[in-house]
Coordinates of C-alpha atoms and ligand atoms in Angstrom, one line a residue:
M1 CA -17.7 38.2 45.2
K2 CA -18.9 35.4 42.9
K3 CA -20.3 36.3 39.3
R4 CA -23.9 36.2 39.4
E5 CA -25.4 34.3 36.6
S6 CA -28.7 36.4 35.0
I7 CA -29.9 32.8 32.9
S8 CA -33.4 31.2 33.9
A9 CA -33.0 27.5 34.8
L10 CA -35.0 26.6 31.9
D11 CA -32.4 28.2 29.7
A12 CA -29.8 26.8 31.2
Q13 CA -31.5 23.4 30.6
L14 CA -32.1 24.1 26.8
E15 CA -28.1 25.3 26.7
A16 CA -27.3 22.0 28.2
L17 CA -29.3 20.1 25.5
K18 CA -28.0 22.0 22.7
I19 CA -24.4 20.7 24.0
A20 CA -26.1 17.2 24.5
F21 CA -27.1 17.3 20.7
A22 CA -24.5 19.6 19.2
P23 CA -23.1 16.4 17.1
V24 CA -26.4 15.3 15.5
I25 CA -27.0 19.0 14.9
F26 CA -23.6 19.3 13.6
Q27 CA -24.0 16.3 10.9
V28 CA -27.7 17.4 10.0
V29 CA -26.6 20.7 9.0
R30 CA -23.3 19.1 7.4
T31 CA -25.2 16.9 5.4
M32 CA -27.7 19.4 4.3
R33 CA -24.7 21.0 2.9
E34 CA -23.7 17.9 1.1
F35 CA -26.6 17.3 -0.2
G36 CA -26.7 21.2 -1.4
I37 CA -30.0 22.0 0.4
L38 CA -28.3 25.0 2.1
T39 CA -27.0 26.1 -1.7
L40 CA -30.9 25.5 -2.8
L41 CA -32.7 27.6 0.1
D42 CA -29.8 30.1 -0.2
K43 CA -30.9 30.9 -3.7
H44 CA -34.6 30.5 -3.5
K45 CA -35.1 33.2 -0.9
E46 CA -39.1 33.0 -1.6
G47 CA -39.0 29.4 0.5
L48 CA -39.1 26.3 -0.8
T49 CA -41.8 23.3 0.5
L50 CA -40.6 19.9 1.6
E51 CA -41.6 18.1 -1.5
E52 CA -39.9 20.6 -3.5
I53 CA -36.8 20.2 -1.6
A54 CA -36.8 16.4 -1.4
Q55 CA -36.9 16.7 -5.3
K56 CA -34.3 19.0 -6.4
S57 CA -31.8 17.5 -3.8
D58 CA -32.5 14.5 -5.1
I59 CA -33.2 12.9 -1.6
S60 CA -36.7 11.0 -0.3
S61 CA -39.4 13.2 1.7
Y62 CA -38.4 11.1 4.6
G63 CA -34.7 12.4 4.4
A64 CA -35.7 16.0 3.6
K65 CA -38.1 16.0 6.7
I66 CA -35.5 14.3 9.4
L67 CA -32.9 17.5 8.0
L68 CA -35.6 20.3 8.0
E69 CA -37.1 19.3 11.3
S70 CA -34.2 19.5 13.1
A71 CA -32.5 22.4 11.5
L72 CA -35.3 24.2 12.3
S73 CA -35.1 23.3 16.1
A74 CA -31.7 24.5 15.8
S75 CA -33.2 27.7 13.9
V76 CA -30.9 27.0 10.6
V77 CA -34.0 27.4 8.9
L78 CA -37.2 29.1 9.3
E79 CA -41.1 28.0 8.3
D80 CA -43.8 30.0 7.3
E81 CA -47.0 28.0 5.7
G82 CA -45.2 25.2 4.7
R83 CA -42.5 26.8 3.2
Y84 CA -38.7 26.4 4.2
R85 CA -35.8 29.5 4.1
L86 CA -32.6 29.7 5.4
S87 CA -32.5 31.8 8.5
K88 CA -29.6 34.2 9.4
I89 CA -27.6 31.7 11.0
G90 CA -28.4 29.5 7.9
Y91 CA -26.9 31.8 6.0
F92 CA -23.6 32.0 7.9
L93 CA -23.2 27.7 7.6
E94 CA -23.5 28.5 3.9
N95 CA -21.7 31.6 3.2
D96 CA -19.1 32.4 5.4
T97 CA -15.7 31.2 4.8
M98 CA -14.6 30.7 8.8
V99 CA -17.7 28.6 9.1
K100 CA -16.9 26.2 6.4
T101 CA -13.6 25.9 7.0
N102 CA -13.7 24.9 10.8
M103 CA -16.9 22.9 9.5
E104 CA -14.8 20.8 7.2
F105 CA -11.9 20.4 9.5
N106 CA -13.8 19.2 12.5
H107 CA -15.7 16.6 10.0
H108 CA -13.0 15.2 8.3
V109 CA -10.4 15.8 10.6
N110 CA -11.4 15.6 13.9
Y111 CA -14.9 14.2 14.1
K112 CA -14.2 10.3 14.9
G113 CA -11.0 11.1 16.8
L114 CA -12.4 13.3 19.2
F115 CA -14.3 10.4 20.8
E116 CA -10.9 9.4 22.3
L117 CA -10.4 13.0 23.6
D118 CA -10.8 11.3 27.4
K119 CA -8.2 8.5 26.6
S120 CA -5.7 11.0 24.8
I121 CA -5.9 13.3 28.1
K122 CA -4.9 10.2 30.1
E123 CA -2.5 8.5 28.0
Q124 CA -1.1 12.1 26.9
R125 CA -1.0 11.1 23.3
P126 CA -3.1 11.6 20.5
V127 CA -5.5 8.2 20.3
G128 CA -7.7 10.0 18.1
L129 CA -5.5 9.8 15.7
E130 CA -5.4 6.2 15.2
V131 CA -8.4 6.8 12.9
F132 CA -5.8 7.8 10.1
G133 CA -2.7 5.4 11.4
E134 CA -0.5 4.0 14.0
W135 CA 1.2 7.2 14.4
D136 CA 3.0 9.6 16.9
T137 CA 2.0 12.7 15.9
I138 CA 0.1 14.0 12.7
Y139 CA 3.1 16.3 11.1
P140 CA 5.0 14.1 9.7
H141 CA 2.0 12.3 8.1
L142 CA 0.2 15.3 6.6
G143 CA 0.7 14.7 3.2
V144 CA -0.8 11.4 3.1
L145 CA -3.8 11.6 5.2
P146 CA -7.0 11.0 3.3
P147 CA -7.7 13.0 0.3
K148 CA -10.5 15.1 2.1
A149 CA -8.8 15.1 5.2
K150 CA -5.7 16.6 3.8
K151 CA -7.4 19.3 2.1
A152 CA -9.5 20.1 5.3
W153 CA -6.4 20.4 7.3
F154 CA -4.3 22.6 4.9
D155 CA -7.1 25.0 4.0
F156 CA -7.9 25.2 7.4
D157 CA -4.7 26.4 8.5
H158 CA -4.0 28.4 5.6
F159 CA -7.2 30.2 6.3
Y160 CA -5.9 31.6 9.4
S161 CA -2.4 32.6 8.5
D162 CA -2.9 33.4 5.2
S163 CA -5.0 36.4 5.9
A164 CA -2.3 37.9 8.2
F165 CA 0.6 36.9 5.5
D166 CA 1.0 39.9 3.6
S167 CA 0.6 42.5 6.3
S168 CA 3.2 40.8 8.5
I169 CA 5.7 40.9 5.5
E170 CA 4.9 44.8 5.2
K171 CA 5.8 44.8 9.3
L172 CA 9.3 42.5 8.6
K173 CA 10.3 44.6 5.8
A174 CA 10.7 48.0 8.1
F175 CA 13.9 45.7 9.3
N176 CA 15.1 45.6 6.3
P177 CA 16.2 42.0 6.3
Q178 CA 18.5 40.4 3.9
T179 CA 17.9 36.6 5.2
V180 CA 14.7 34.7 6.4
L181 CA 14.5 31.2 8.3
D182 CA 11.1 30.2 7.9
I183 CA 10.9 27.7 10.3
G184 CA 7.7 25.4 10.3
G185 CA 7.2 27.0 6.5
N186 CA 5.1 24.0 5.9
T187 CA 3.7 24.1 1.7
G188 CA 6.1 27.3 1.4
K189 CA 3.4 29.9 1.1
F190 CA 4.5 32.3 3.0
S191 CA 8.4 32.2 1.8
I192 CA 6.6 32.2 -1.9
R193 CA 4.5 35.4 -0.8
F194 CA 7.7 37.2 0.8
A195 CA 10.0 36.3 -2.0
K196 CA 7.6 37.6 -4.5
N197 CA 7.3 40.4 -2.7
S198 CA 11.0 41.7 -2.2
E199 CA 13.7 40.7 -4.9
N200 CA 16.5 40.6 -2.5
I201 CA 15.1 38.8 -0.2
N202 CA 16.6 35.0 0.9
L203 CA 14.9 32.7 2.8
T204 CA 15.1 29.3 4.2
I205 CA 12.5 26.6 4.8
L206 CA 12.7 24.6 7.9
D207 CA 10.4 21.9 8.6
L208 CA 10.3 18.0 8.4
P209 CA 11.4 16.1 5.5
G210 CA 7.4 15.2 3.8
Q211 CA 6.4 18.9 4.3
I212 CA 9.8 20.2 2.4
E213 CA 9.2 17.7 -0.6
M214 CA 5.9 19.6 -0.9
A215 CA 7.7 23.2 -0.3
Q216 CA 10.1 22.2 -2.8
K217 CA 7.6 21.3 -5.2
N218 CA 5.7 24.8 -4.7
I219 CA 8.9 26.7 -4.6
R220 CA 10.2 25.4 -8.4
E221 CA 6.7 25.9 -9.6
N222 CA 6.8 29.7 -8.7
G223 CA 10.4 29.8 -10.0
L224 CA 11.8 30.7 -6.9
E225 CA 14.6 28.1 -6.4
D226 CA 17.6 30.6 -6.6
R227 CA 16.3 32.4 -3.6
V228 CA 14.5 29.7 -1.3
N229 CA 16.7 27.1 0.6
F230 CA 15.5 23.9 2.5
F231 CA 16.5 22.7 5.8
P232 CA 14.8 19.6 6.6
L233 CA 14.6 18.8 10.3
D234 CA 12.8 17.0 13.1
I235 CA 12.6 20.3 15.5
L236 CA 12.2 18.2 18.4
N237 CA 15.7 16.8 18.1
H238 CA 17.1 18.8 20.9
E239 CA 20.6 17.8 19.8
A240 CA 20.3 19.5 16.6
E241 CA 21.7 23.0 15.8
I242 CA 19.6 25.8 14.6
P243 CA 20.7 26.9 11.5
K244 CA 22.6 30.6 12.0
G245 CA 23.0 33.5 10.2
F246 CA 19.5 35.1 9.5
D247 CA 18.1 38.5 10.2
I248 CA 15.1 37.2 10.8
I249 CA 13.8 33.9 12.4
W250 CA 9.8 33.6 11.4
M251 CA 7.5 31.0 13.0
S252 CA 4.1 31.4 12.1
Q253 CA 1.6 29.3 13.9
F254 CA 4.1 27.0 14.9
I255 CA 5.5 26.7 18.5
D256 CA 1.7 25.9 19.2
C257 CA 2.7 22.7 17.9
F258 CA 4.6 21.6 21.1
S259 CA 4.5 20.7 24.9
K260 CA 5.6 23.7 26.8
E261 CA 8.7 22.1 27.8
D262 CA 9.2 21.2 24.0
A263 CA 8.8 24.8 23.0
I264 CA 10.4 26.4 25.8
K265 CA 13.5 24.3 24.5
I266 CA 12.9 24.7 20.7
L267 CA 13.0 28.7 21.9
T268 CA 16.0 28.7 23.6
R269 CA 17.8 27.0 20.9
V270 CA 16.5 29.5 18.4
R271 CA 17.9 32.2 20.7
E272 CA 21.4 30.3 20.8
S273 CA 21.1 30.6 16.7
M274 CA 20.7 34.4 16.7
D275 CA 23.2 37.0 17.0
E276 CA 22.4 40.5 18.4
N277 CA 21.2 41.6 15.3
A278 CA 18.8 39.0 14.6
R279 CA 15.0 39.0 15.2
L280 CA 12.6 35.9 16.0
C281 CA 9.3 37.0 14.7
I282 CA 6.2 35.1 16.1
L283 CA 3.2 35.0 14.6
E284 CA 0.0 33.5 16.5
P285 CA -3.6 33.8 16.8
L286 CA -4.1 34.5 20.8
W287 CA -7.0 33.8 22.1
D288 CA -7.1 36.5 24.6
K289 CA -6.3 39.2 22.1
Q290 CA -9.5 38.8 19.6
R291 CA -11.7 41.8 19.2
F292 CA -14.9 39.1 18.8
K293 CA -16.2 36.1 20.7
S294 CA -16.6 34.5 17.3
A295 CA -12.6 34.4 16.9
S296 CA -11.8 33.6 20.4
Y297 CA -14.1 30.6 20.2
C298 CA -12.2 29.2 17.4
I299 CA -9.2 29.5 18.8
I300 CA -9.8 28.1 22.3
N301 CA -11.6 24.9 20.6
T302 CA -9.1 24.4 18.2
S303 CA -7.0 23.1 21.3
P304 CA -9.1 19.7 21.8
Y305 CA -7.6 18.6 17.8
F306 CA -3.8 19.2 19.0
T307 CA -4.8 17.0 22.4
A308 CA -7.1 14.0 20.6
M309 CA -5.5 14.3 16.8
A310 CA -2.0 16.2 16.8
N311 CA 0.2 15.3 19.5
G312 CA -1.6 15.0 23.0
C313 CA 0.6 17.8 24.2
S314 CA -0.2 21.2 22.9
K315 CA -2.5 23.7 22.7
M316 CA -3.5 27.5 21.4
F317 CA -2.1 30.3 23.6
N318 CA -3.3 33.2 25.2
S319 CA -0.6 36.0 25.6
T320 CA 0.2 35.2 29.3
D321 CA 1.4 31.8 28.3
L322 CA 3.3 32.4 24.6
F323 CA 5.1 35.6 26.6
D324 CA 6.3 33.4 29.5
Y325 CA 7.9 30.5 27.4
I326 CA 9.6 33.3 25.5
R327 CA 11.0 34.8 28.5
R328 CA 11.9 31.4 29.8
A329 CA 13.9 30.7 26.7
G330 CA 16.1 34.2 27.2
L331 CA 14.5 35.8 24.7
E332 CA 13.0 39.6 25.0
I333 CA 9.8 40.7 23.4
E334 CA 10.7 44.3 21.9
E335 CA 7.2 44.6 20.1
T336 CA 4.1 43.1 19.6
I337 CA 1.7 43.9 16.8
D338 CA -1.7 43.0 17.4
N339 CA -5.1 42.7 14.6
L340 CA -3.0 41.1 11.7
G341 CA -5.6 39.5 9.4
V342 CA -8.7 37.5 10.1
S343 CA -9.1 36.1 13.6
P344 CA -6.4 38.4 13.6
H345 CA -3.0 37.4 14.5
T346 CA -0.3 38.9 17.0
L347 CA 3.2 39.4 15.6
V348 CA 5.9 39.0 18.5
K349 CA 9.2 40.6 17.7
C350 CA 12.0 39.2 20.4
K351 CA 15.9 39.9 20.5
K352 CA 18.3 38.1 22.6
S353 CA 18.0 39.1 26.6
L354 CA 21.7 41.0 27.8
Ligands
LIG1 C1 0.3 24.5 12.3 S1 1.6 24.3 10.7 C2 1.6 26.1 10.4 C3 2.3 26.3 8.9 C4 2.7 27.5 8.5 N1 3.9 28.5 9.4 C5 1.7 28.5 8.6 O1 1.6 29.5 9.2 O2 0.4 28.1 7.7 C6 2.9 23.7 11.5 C7 4.4 23.6 10.7 O3 5.3 22.8 11.8 C8 5.6 22.2 11.2 N2 6.0 20.9 12.3 C9 5.6 20.2 13.3 N3 6.4 19.6 13.9 C10 8.0 19.8 13.7 C11 8.9 19.0 13.9 N4 9.0 18.4 14.7 N5 10.0 19.6 13.0 C12 9.6 20.6 12.2 N6 8.7 20.9 11.6 C13 7.5 20.8 12.2 C14 4.5 21.3 10.4 O4 5.0 20.1 9.5 C15 3.7 22.5 9.8 O5 4.2 22.4 8.4

């Protein structure tokens, strides 16, 4: 039976208009943050007049009025007798790290390039990436993005995965590993944390050469050169062997960077590198495994970034797709552990199928 909708036509039209004006409201709120107006209103719970806001944030009354009226229409601020204060929504825009990290990522990395989402889908390449350079994918160039885009990209990436690292390390330690291959190890954050947590563990970071340079610097700064090694490789070179002999092969937010075909080929090559005792541990935020609608909303709406900006062919997973790729690669899912970190990640532990 068809699902019945309970929304009235008038409310549905308003929701549609919120989408039509979403880029405008986004830029209004971002500008208010940039000018310190959100912080100002957060401090002044009693509210401020338009003139006080204009004066304290060093903009014209005209500018303040434009921003505040838009913010009022979007329920970001409230107004009583000429005094403006932050609403609950405004409070989250000012104080919530998940909201702020996503806003920075969407503004500095995605905003201009998403204009080309339609072309990116048609041409199956990240046409939006042209705002940064004539590049096929974003990954080899992360280190040379403009400073604000680079910071926003790494903050976004780390915000999600970092929070799941400590609990994941505790789960991995239960297998008593001596050696770990950290595929897509990026700036070395996970390997540094694992090496500091466990004195007997040796790790190898596999990533693109540009990332390996950043990781090497961080490993040196943390004095871990004797226990963390490096393996620069473009994993899309499907002729290249994945290094063998590791107890755990770790992939955090990695396999979502590839098309279905490439992901299955990569997982197949990883399986070929494993012996019977090795385990592949994949950490991913799966949008169908979230307890809160806010978290699945963030994960699902990260996918258009992959299309227009990253590589034109990958996306965030739900469990059905990820588990299907794993099985097609000849791996068996031994265990899944949900709810690790914020926007919780799922840890999928796999072994070679017999
Ligand atoms: C989304 S980041 C995840 C980083 C880290 N594992 C984490 O959980 O925060 C994906 C990583 O995969 C790496 N990567 C992307 N394409 C790659 C390729 N073709 N070969 C090797 N590494 C690649 C990127 O350089 C980046 O470090």
